[in-house]
Coordinates of C-alpha atoms in Angstrom, one line a residue:
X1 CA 94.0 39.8 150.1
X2 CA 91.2 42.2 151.0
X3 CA 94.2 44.8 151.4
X4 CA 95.4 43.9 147.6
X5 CA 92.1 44.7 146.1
X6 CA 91.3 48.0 147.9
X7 CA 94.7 48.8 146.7
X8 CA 94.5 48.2 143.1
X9 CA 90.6 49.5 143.2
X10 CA 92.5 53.2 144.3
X11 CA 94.4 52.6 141.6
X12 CA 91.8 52.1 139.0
X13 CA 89.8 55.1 140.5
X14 CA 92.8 57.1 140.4
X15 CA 93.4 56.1 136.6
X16 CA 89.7 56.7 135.7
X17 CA 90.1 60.1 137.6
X18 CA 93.6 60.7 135.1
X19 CA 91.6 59.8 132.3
X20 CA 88.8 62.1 133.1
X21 CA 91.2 64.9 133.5
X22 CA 92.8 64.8 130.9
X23 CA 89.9 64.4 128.7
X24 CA 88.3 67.6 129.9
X25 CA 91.9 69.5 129.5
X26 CA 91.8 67.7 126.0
X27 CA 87.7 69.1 125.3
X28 CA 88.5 72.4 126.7
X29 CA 91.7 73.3 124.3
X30 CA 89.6 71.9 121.4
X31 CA 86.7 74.3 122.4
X32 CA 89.6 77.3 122.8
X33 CA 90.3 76.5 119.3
X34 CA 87.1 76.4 118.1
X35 CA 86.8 79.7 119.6
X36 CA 89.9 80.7 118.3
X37 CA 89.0 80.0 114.4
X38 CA 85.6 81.1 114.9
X39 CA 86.8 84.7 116.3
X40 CA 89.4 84.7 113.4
X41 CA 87.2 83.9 110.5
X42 CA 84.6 86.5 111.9
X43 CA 87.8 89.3 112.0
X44 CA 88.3 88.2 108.4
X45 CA 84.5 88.7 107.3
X46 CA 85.1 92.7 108.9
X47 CA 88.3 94.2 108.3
X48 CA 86.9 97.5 107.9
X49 CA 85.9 99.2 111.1
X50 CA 83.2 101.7 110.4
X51 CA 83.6 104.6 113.3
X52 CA 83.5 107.9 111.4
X53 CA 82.1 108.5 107.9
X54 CA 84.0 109.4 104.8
X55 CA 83.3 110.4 101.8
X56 CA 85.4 111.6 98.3
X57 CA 85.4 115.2 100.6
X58 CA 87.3 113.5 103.1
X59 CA 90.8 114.7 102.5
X60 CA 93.0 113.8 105.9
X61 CA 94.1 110.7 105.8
X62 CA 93.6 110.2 109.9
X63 CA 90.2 110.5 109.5
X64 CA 90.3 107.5 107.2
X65 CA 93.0 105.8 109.6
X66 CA 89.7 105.7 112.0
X67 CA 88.1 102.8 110.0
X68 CA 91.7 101.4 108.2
X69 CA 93.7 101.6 111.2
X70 CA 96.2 98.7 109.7
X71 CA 96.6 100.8 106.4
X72 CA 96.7 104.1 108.3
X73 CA 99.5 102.8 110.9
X74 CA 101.9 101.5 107.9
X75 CA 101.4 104.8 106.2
X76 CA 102.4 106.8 108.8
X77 CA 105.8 104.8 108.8
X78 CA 106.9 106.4 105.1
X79 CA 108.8 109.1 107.8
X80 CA 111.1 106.2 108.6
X81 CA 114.3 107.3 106.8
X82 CA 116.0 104.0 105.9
X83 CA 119.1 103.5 102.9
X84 CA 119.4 101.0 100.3
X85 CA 122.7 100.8 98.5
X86 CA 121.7 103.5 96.2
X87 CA 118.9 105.2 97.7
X88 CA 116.1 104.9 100.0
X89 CA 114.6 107.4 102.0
X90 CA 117.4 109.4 102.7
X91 CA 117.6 112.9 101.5
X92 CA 121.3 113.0 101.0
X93 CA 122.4 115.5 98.2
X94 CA 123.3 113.9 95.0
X95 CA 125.0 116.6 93.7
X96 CA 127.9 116.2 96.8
X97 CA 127.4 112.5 96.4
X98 CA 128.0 112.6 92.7
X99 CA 129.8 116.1 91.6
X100 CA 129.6 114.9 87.8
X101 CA 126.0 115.6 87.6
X102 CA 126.4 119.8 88.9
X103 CA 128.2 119.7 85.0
X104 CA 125.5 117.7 83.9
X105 CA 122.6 120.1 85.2
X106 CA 124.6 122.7 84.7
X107 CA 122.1 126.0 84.3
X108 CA 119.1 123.8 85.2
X109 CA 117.1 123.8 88.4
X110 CA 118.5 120.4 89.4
X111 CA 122.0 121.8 89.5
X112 CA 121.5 123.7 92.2
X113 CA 120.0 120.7 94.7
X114 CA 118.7 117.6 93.8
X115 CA 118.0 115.7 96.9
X116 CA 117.2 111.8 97.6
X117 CA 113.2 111.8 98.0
X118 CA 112.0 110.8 101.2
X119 CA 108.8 108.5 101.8
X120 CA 105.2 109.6 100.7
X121 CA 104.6 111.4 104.0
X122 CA 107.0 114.3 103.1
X123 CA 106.6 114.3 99.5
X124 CA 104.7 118.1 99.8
X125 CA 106.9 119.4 102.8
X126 CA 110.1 118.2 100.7
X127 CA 108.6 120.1 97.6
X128 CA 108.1 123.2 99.2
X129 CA 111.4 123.1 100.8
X130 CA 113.6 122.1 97.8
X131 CA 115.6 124.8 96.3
X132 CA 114.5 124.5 93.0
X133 CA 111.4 125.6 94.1
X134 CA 112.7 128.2 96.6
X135 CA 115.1 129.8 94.4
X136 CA 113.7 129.0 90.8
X137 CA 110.0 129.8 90.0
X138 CA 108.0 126.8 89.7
X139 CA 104.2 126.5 88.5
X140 CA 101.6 124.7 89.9
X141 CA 102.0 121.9 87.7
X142 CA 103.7 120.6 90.1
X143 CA 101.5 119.8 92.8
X144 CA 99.8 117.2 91.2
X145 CA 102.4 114.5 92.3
X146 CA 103.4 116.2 95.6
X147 CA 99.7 116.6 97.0
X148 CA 96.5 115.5 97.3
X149 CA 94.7 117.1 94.5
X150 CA 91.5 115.2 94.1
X151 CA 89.7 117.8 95.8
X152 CA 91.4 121.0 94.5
X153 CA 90.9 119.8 91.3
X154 CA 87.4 119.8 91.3
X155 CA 86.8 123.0 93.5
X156 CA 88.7 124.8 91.0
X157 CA 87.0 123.2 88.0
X158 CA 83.4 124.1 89.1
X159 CA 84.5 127.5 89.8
X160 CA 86.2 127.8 85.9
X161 CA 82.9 126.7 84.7
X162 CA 82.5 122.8 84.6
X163 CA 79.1 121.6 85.0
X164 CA 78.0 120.5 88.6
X165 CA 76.8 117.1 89.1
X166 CA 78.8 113.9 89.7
X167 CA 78.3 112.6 86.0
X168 CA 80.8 115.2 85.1
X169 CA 83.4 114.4 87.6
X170 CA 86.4 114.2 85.3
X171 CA 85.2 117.1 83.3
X172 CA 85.5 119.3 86.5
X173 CA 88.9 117.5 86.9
X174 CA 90.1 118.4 83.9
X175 CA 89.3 122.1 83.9
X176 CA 90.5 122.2 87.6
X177 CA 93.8 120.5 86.5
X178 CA 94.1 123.4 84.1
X179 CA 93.7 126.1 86.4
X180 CA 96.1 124.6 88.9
X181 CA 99.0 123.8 86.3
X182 CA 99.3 127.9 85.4
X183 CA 99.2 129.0 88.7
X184 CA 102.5 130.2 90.0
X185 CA 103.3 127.2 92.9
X186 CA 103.8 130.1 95.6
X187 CA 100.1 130.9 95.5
X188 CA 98.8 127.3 94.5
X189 CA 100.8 125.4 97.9
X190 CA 98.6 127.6 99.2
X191 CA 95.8 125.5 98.2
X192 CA 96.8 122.3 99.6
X193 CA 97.4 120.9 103.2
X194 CA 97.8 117.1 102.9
X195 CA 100.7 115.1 100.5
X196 CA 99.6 112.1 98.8
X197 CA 96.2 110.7 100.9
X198 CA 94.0 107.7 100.6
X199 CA 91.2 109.7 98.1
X200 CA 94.2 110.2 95.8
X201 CA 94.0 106.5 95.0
X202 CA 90.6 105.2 96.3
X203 CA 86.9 105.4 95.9
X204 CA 85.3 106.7 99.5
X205 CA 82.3 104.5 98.9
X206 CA 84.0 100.8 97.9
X207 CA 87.3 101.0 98.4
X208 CA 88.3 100.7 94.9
X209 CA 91.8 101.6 93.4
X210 CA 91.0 104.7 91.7
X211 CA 93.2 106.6 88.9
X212 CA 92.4 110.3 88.9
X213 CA 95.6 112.6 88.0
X214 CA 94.4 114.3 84.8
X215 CA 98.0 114.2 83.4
X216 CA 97.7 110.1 83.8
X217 CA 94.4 109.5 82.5
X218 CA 95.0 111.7 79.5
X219 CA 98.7 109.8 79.5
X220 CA 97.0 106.0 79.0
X221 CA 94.3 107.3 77.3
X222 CA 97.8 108.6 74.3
X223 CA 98.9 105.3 74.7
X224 CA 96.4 103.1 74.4
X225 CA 95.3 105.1 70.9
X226 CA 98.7 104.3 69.8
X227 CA 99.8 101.0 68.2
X228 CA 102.3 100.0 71.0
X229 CA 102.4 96.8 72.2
X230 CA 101.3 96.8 75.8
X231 CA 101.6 92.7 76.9
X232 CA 101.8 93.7 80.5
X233 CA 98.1 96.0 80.3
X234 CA 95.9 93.4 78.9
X235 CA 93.0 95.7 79.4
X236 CA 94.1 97.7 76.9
X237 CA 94.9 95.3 74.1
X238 CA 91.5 94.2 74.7
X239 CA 90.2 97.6 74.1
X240 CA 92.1 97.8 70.9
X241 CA 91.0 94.1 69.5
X242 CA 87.4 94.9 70.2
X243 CA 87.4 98.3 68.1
X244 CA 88.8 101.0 69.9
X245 CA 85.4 102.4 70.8
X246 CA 85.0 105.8 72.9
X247 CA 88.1 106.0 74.4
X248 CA 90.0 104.3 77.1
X249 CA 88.8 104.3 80.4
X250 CA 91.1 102.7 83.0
X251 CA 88.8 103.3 86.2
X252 CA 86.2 100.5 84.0
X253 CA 88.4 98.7 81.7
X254 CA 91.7 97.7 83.4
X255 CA 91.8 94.7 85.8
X256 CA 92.3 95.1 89.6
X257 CA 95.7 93.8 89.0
X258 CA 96.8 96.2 86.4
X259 CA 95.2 99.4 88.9
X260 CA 97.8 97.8 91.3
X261 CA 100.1 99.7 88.8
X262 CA 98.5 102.5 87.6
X263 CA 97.4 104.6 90.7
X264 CA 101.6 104.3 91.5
X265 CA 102.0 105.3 87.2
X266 CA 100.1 108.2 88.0
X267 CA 102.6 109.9 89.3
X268 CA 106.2 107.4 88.9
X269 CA 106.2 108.4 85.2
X270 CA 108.2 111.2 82.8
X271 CA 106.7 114.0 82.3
X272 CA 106.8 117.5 80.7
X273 CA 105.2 121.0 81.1
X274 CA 103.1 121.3 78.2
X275 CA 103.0 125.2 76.4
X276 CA 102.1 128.3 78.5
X277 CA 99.8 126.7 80.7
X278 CA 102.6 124.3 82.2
X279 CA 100.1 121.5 81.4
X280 CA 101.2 118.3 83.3
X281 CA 101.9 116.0 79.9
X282 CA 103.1 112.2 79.6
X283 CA 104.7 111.8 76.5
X284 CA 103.0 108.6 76.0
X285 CA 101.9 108.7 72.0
X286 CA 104.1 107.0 70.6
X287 CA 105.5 104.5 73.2
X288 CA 106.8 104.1 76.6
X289 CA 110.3 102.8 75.5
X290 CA 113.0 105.7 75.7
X291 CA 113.8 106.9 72.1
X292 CA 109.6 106.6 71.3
X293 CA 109.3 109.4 74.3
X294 CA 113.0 110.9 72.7
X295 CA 111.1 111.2 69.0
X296 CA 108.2 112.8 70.6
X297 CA 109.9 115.7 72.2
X298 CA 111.9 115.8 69.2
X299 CA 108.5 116.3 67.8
X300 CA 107.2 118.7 69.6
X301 CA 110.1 120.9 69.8
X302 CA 110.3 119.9 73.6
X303 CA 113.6 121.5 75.4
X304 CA 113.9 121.6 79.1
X305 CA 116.8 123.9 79.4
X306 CA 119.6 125.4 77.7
X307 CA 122.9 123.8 79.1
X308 CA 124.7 126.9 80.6
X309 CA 127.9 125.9 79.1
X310 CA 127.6 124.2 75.9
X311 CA 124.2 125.9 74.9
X312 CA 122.6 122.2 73.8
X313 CA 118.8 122.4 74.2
X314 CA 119.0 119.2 76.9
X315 CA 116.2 117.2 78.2
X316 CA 115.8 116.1 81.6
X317 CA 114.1 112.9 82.5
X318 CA 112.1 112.8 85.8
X319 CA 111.5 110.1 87.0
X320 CA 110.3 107.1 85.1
X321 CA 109.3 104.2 86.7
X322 CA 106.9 103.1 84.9
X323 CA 108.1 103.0 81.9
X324 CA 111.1 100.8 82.7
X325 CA 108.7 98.7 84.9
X326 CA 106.9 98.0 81.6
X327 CA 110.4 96.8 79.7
X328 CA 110.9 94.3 82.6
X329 CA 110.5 90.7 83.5
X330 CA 108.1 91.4 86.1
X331 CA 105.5 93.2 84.5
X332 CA 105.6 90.6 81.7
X333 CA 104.8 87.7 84.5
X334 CA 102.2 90.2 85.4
X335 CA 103.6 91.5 88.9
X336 CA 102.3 94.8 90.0
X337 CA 104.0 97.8 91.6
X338 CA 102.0 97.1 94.7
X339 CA 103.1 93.6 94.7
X340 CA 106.6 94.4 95.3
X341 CA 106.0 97.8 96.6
X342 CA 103.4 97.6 98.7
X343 CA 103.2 93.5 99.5
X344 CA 100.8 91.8 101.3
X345 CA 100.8 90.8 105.1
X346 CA 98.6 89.2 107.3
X347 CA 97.3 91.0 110.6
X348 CA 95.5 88.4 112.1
X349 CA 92.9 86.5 110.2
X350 CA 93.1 89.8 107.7
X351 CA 95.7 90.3 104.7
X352 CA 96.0 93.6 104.3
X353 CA 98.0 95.7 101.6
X354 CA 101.0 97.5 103.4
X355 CA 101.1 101.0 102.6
X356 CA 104.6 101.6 103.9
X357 CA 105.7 101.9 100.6
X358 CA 109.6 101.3 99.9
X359 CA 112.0 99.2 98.4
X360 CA 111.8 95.7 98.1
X361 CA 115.3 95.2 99.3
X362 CA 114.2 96.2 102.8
X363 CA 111.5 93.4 103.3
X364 CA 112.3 90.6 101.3
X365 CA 110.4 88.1 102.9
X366 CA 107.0 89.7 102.2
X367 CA 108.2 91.4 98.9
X368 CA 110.5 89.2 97.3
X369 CA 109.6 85.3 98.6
X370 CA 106.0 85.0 98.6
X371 CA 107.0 84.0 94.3
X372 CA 110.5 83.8 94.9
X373 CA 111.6 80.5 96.8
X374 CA 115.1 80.6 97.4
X375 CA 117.2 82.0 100.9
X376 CA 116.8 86.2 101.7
X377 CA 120.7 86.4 101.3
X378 CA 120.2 84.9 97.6
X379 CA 118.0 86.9 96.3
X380 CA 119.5 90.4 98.1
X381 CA 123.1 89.0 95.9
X382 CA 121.1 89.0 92.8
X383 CA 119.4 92.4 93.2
X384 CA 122.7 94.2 94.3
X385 CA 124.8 92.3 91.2
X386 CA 122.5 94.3 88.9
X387 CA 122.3 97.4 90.8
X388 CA 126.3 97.0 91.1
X389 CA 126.3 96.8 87.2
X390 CA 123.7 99.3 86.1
X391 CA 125.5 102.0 88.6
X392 CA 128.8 101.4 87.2
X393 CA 127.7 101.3 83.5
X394 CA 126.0 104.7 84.7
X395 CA 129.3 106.0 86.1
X396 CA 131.0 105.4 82.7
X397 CA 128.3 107.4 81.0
X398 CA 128.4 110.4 83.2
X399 CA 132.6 110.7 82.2
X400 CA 131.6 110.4 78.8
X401 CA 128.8 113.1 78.9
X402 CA 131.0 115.3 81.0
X403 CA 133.7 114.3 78.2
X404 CA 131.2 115.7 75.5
X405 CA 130.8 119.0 77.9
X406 CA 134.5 119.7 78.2
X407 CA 135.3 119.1 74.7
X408 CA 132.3 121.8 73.6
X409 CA 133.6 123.9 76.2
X410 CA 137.4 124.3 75.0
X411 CA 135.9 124.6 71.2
X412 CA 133.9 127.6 71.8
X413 CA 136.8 129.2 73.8
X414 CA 138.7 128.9 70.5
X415 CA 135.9 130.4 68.4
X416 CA 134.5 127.3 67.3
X417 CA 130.9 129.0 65.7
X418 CA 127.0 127.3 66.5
X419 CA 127.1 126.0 62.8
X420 CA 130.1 124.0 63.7
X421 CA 128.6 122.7 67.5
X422 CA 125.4 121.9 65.9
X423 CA 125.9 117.9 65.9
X424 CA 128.0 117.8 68.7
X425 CA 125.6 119.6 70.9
X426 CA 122.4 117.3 69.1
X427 CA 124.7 114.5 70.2
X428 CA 124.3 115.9 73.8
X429 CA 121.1 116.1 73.5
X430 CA 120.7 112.5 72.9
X431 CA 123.3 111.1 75.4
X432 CA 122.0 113.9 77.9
X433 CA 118.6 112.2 77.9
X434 CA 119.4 108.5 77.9
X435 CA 121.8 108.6 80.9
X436 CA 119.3 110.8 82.8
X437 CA 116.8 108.3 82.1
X438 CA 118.4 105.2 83.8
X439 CA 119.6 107.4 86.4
X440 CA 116.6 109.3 87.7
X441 CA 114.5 105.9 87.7
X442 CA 114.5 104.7 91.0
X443 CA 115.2 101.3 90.8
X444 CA 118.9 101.6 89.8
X445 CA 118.2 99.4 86.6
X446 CA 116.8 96.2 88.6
X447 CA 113.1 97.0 86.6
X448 CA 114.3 96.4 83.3
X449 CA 118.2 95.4 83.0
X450 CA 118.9 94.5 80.0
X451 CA 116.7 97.4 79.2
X452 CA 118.7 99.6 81.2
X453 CA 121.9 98.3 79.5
X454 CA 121.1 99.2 76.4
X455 CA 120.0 102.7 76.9
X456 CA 123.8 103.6 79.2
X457 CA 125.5 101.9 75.7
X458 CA 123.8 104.0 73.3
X459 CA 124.5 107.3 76.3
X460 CA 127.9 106.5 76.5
X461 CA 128.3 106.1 72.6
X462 CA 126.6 109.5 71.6
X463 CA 128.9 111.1 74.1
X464 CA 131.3 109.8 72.3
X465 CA 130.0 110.1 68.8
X466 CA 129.9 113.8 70.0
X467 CA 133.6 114.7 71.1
X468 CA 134.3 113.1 67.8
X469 CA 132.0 115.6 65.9
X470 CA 133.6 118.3 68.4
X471 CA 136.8 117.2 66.8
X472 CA 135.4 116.7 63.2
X473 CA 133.2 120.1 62.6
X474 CA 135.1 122.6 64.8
X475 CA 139.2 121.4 63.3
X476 CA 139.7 124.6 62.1
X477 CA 139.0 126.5 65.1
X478 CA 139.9 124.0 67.8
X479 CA 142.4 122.0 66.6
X480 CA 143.6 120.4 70.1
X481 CA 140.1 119.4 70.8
X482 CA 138.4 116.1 71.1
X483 CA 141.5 114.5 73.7
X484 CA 139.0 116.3 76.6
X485 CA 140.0 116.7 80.2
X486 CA 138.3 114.7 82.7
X487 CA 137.7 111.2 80.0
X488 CA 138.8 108.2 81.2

């Protein structure tokens, strides 16, 4: 009996002893995770990490990496060359991947190499090094894309003359921007040391997006004077409804959202050399949609070379992104650049904005499914369907320009005169610009489809409409022509 209760009094203390164990194994992991969310929500509350100062003079972008190491490291990883279906940061040569477009560019700059861009990082290094640079004289113009030019700009400003003192920051910008743009671009690389660095998009002091390319805010400033409808910038149909007053200043007006678009605009755009001092100019004042920017070179009297073997004063688009951004579904539902670009991941307790900027199509789960709930494989099928499309509808449209070429080409040869080219070569002109237009925006059609549709139909039918003028106008000295070589 007495044996029976010492045995099951072990067994209660032994149970008590259980319990008590486990309770403190239970009140420790409960005080680990206190610990845990405690630490956490303190890393969110400080995720910048103040160890060196910098100011709007601070032009290396390590420096900053000291107290944004998360943005810095991410940065640093635009060197990685990776490859889409029809692009990435591979710097193959379209010109062996796509012969066509050496009788496209035929007598212009890009005929002679016209490399894939690589990431950010190289963006200066890739300049200096391209052939059209090497072998063609270029001006300073363009630096302002390929480098950080916050700080050149204003040096070079206050020494033309602007007055001193930060109230006149963009005046000292502007006059700076001048200078730069007439330089020859032998002696102004000289000028620069960094590509594309954190002041070229941010305020030192808060953080803030900042736009500060001269040829962007001048750009916006054109457009939001005009009367196109701009849906997807709010900020500046506000600016219009409540009277238009002083002029347009995106660094106070637009949202935080819409600078999520317009520090990439400030370079992703068309643009042109404007007169003899090669001024960077986006041919925003009339519109953003391809035949608004078409009718204002027309304007103008814009040409950006004279095609070596047809003699058609051609245009060549650059590369504009943000203008087919602005015909698409996403910037209606208000989606930045940066959201897609550029998305959002958490380190930690901290979200941070990843600065390895590239396509989509390489991180879809942070890019593409934070809005977008349906499998990885699903959405890639849908992106490439379009891209599929848009680059054979572009394919079709380089035969039918090269179609136009040859049929120009065998008129002249039998005496056909300029009187008798002159609509043929106007029809050039036109198709010249709209296939260029879809094809040097990187996105291969996926920012604006339908938009990109329609401008490869109306390519493909002034090429076209030309070899029938060819045929038409120049009879009587070319009577073979208009069945061109090389048509499908």
């Amino acid at each position: 009996m007495n044996s029976r209760l010492s045995s099951q009094r072990g067994l209660s203390i032994a149970g008590y002893l259980g319990l008590l164990a486990l309770f403190a194994i239970a009140t420790f992991g409960v005080l680990m995770l206190y610990q845990n969310i405690v630490a956490r929500k303190a890393e969110a509350t400080k995720d910048v990490f103040r160890v060196v100062e910098v100011s709007d003079k601070t032009i290396d972008p390590a420096v900053w990496g000291k107290n944004y190491p998360r943005q810095y490291d991410s940065y640093k990883r635009t060197v990685d060359t990776e490859r889409t279906n029809f692009g990435g940061s591979e710097a193959f040569q379209h010109l062996d991947a796509d012969p066509m477009w050496r009788r496209i560019f035929a007598g212009y700059a890009f005929g002679i190499d016209y490399r894939e861009e690589r990431g950010h990082a190289y963006m200066l290094q890739d300049q200096r090094e391209t052939e059209r640079v090497t072998k063609r004289p270029q001006p300073g113009a363009c630096l302002q894309c390929h480098a950080s030019t916050v700080n050149l700009y204003l040096e070079q400003g206050l020494k033309a003359g602007a007055p001193a003192g930060k109230e006149h920051w963009e005046e000292q910008m502007q006059k700076g921007f001048e200078v730069v743009c007439k330089m020859p671009y032998a002696e102004a690389t000289k000028l620069v040391e960094h590509p594309v660095s954190c002041i070229d998009c941010h305020d030192a002091e808060s953080m803030a997006l900042r736009v500060n390319r001269p040829g962007f805010l001048n750009g916006i400033r054109a457009l939001a004077k005009s009367d196109y409808p701009t849906p997807h910038l709010p900020s500046i149909e506000r600016w219009r409804k409540e009277g238009r007053k002083g002029q347009y200043e995106p660094n106070k007006d637009a949202t935080r959202q819409e600078m999520r678009s317009m520090v990439c605009a400030q370079c992703h755009v068309e643009y042109y050399f404007k007169g003899e001092g090669k001024l960077v100019t986006y041919p925003w004042d009339k519109g953003l949609k391809v035949e608004q920017i078409e009718t204002y070179y027309n304007e103008v009297g814009h040409k950006d070379w004279v095609h070596k073997e047809t003699g058609a004063n051609v245009l060549k688009a650059q590369h504009p992104e943000f203008e087919m951004w602005s015909q698409g579904i996403h910037a209606r539902a208000g989606v930045s650049c940066a959201d897609c670009h550029m998305p959002y991941v958490r380190e930690g307790a901290v979200k941070v904005s990843n600065h390895h900027v590239r396509s989509p199509l390489l991180n879809v789960a942070q890019a593409c499914q934070t809005c977008h709930r349906v499998p990885e494989q699903e959405i890639k099928a849908r992106a490439l369907a379009v891209q599929d499309r848009n680059a054979a509808l572009l394919t079709r449209g380089e035969k039918a320009l090269v179609g136009l070429i040859d049929a120009v080409v065998a008129a002249q040869k039998a005496g056909a005169t300029d009187a008798q080219l002159k609509a043929a070569r106007e029809f050039q002109r036109q198709a010249q610009w709209r296939l260029d237009f879809v094809s040097a925006e990187n996105s291969m059609g996926f920012h604006a489809p339908q938009e990109a549709a329609r401008i490869l139909a109306e390519a493909i039918d002034y090429a076209r409409q030309g070899e029938l003028a060819v045929a038409r106008d120049a009879k009587a000295a070319a009577p073979a022509v208009g069945t061109a070589a090389g048509t499908p």
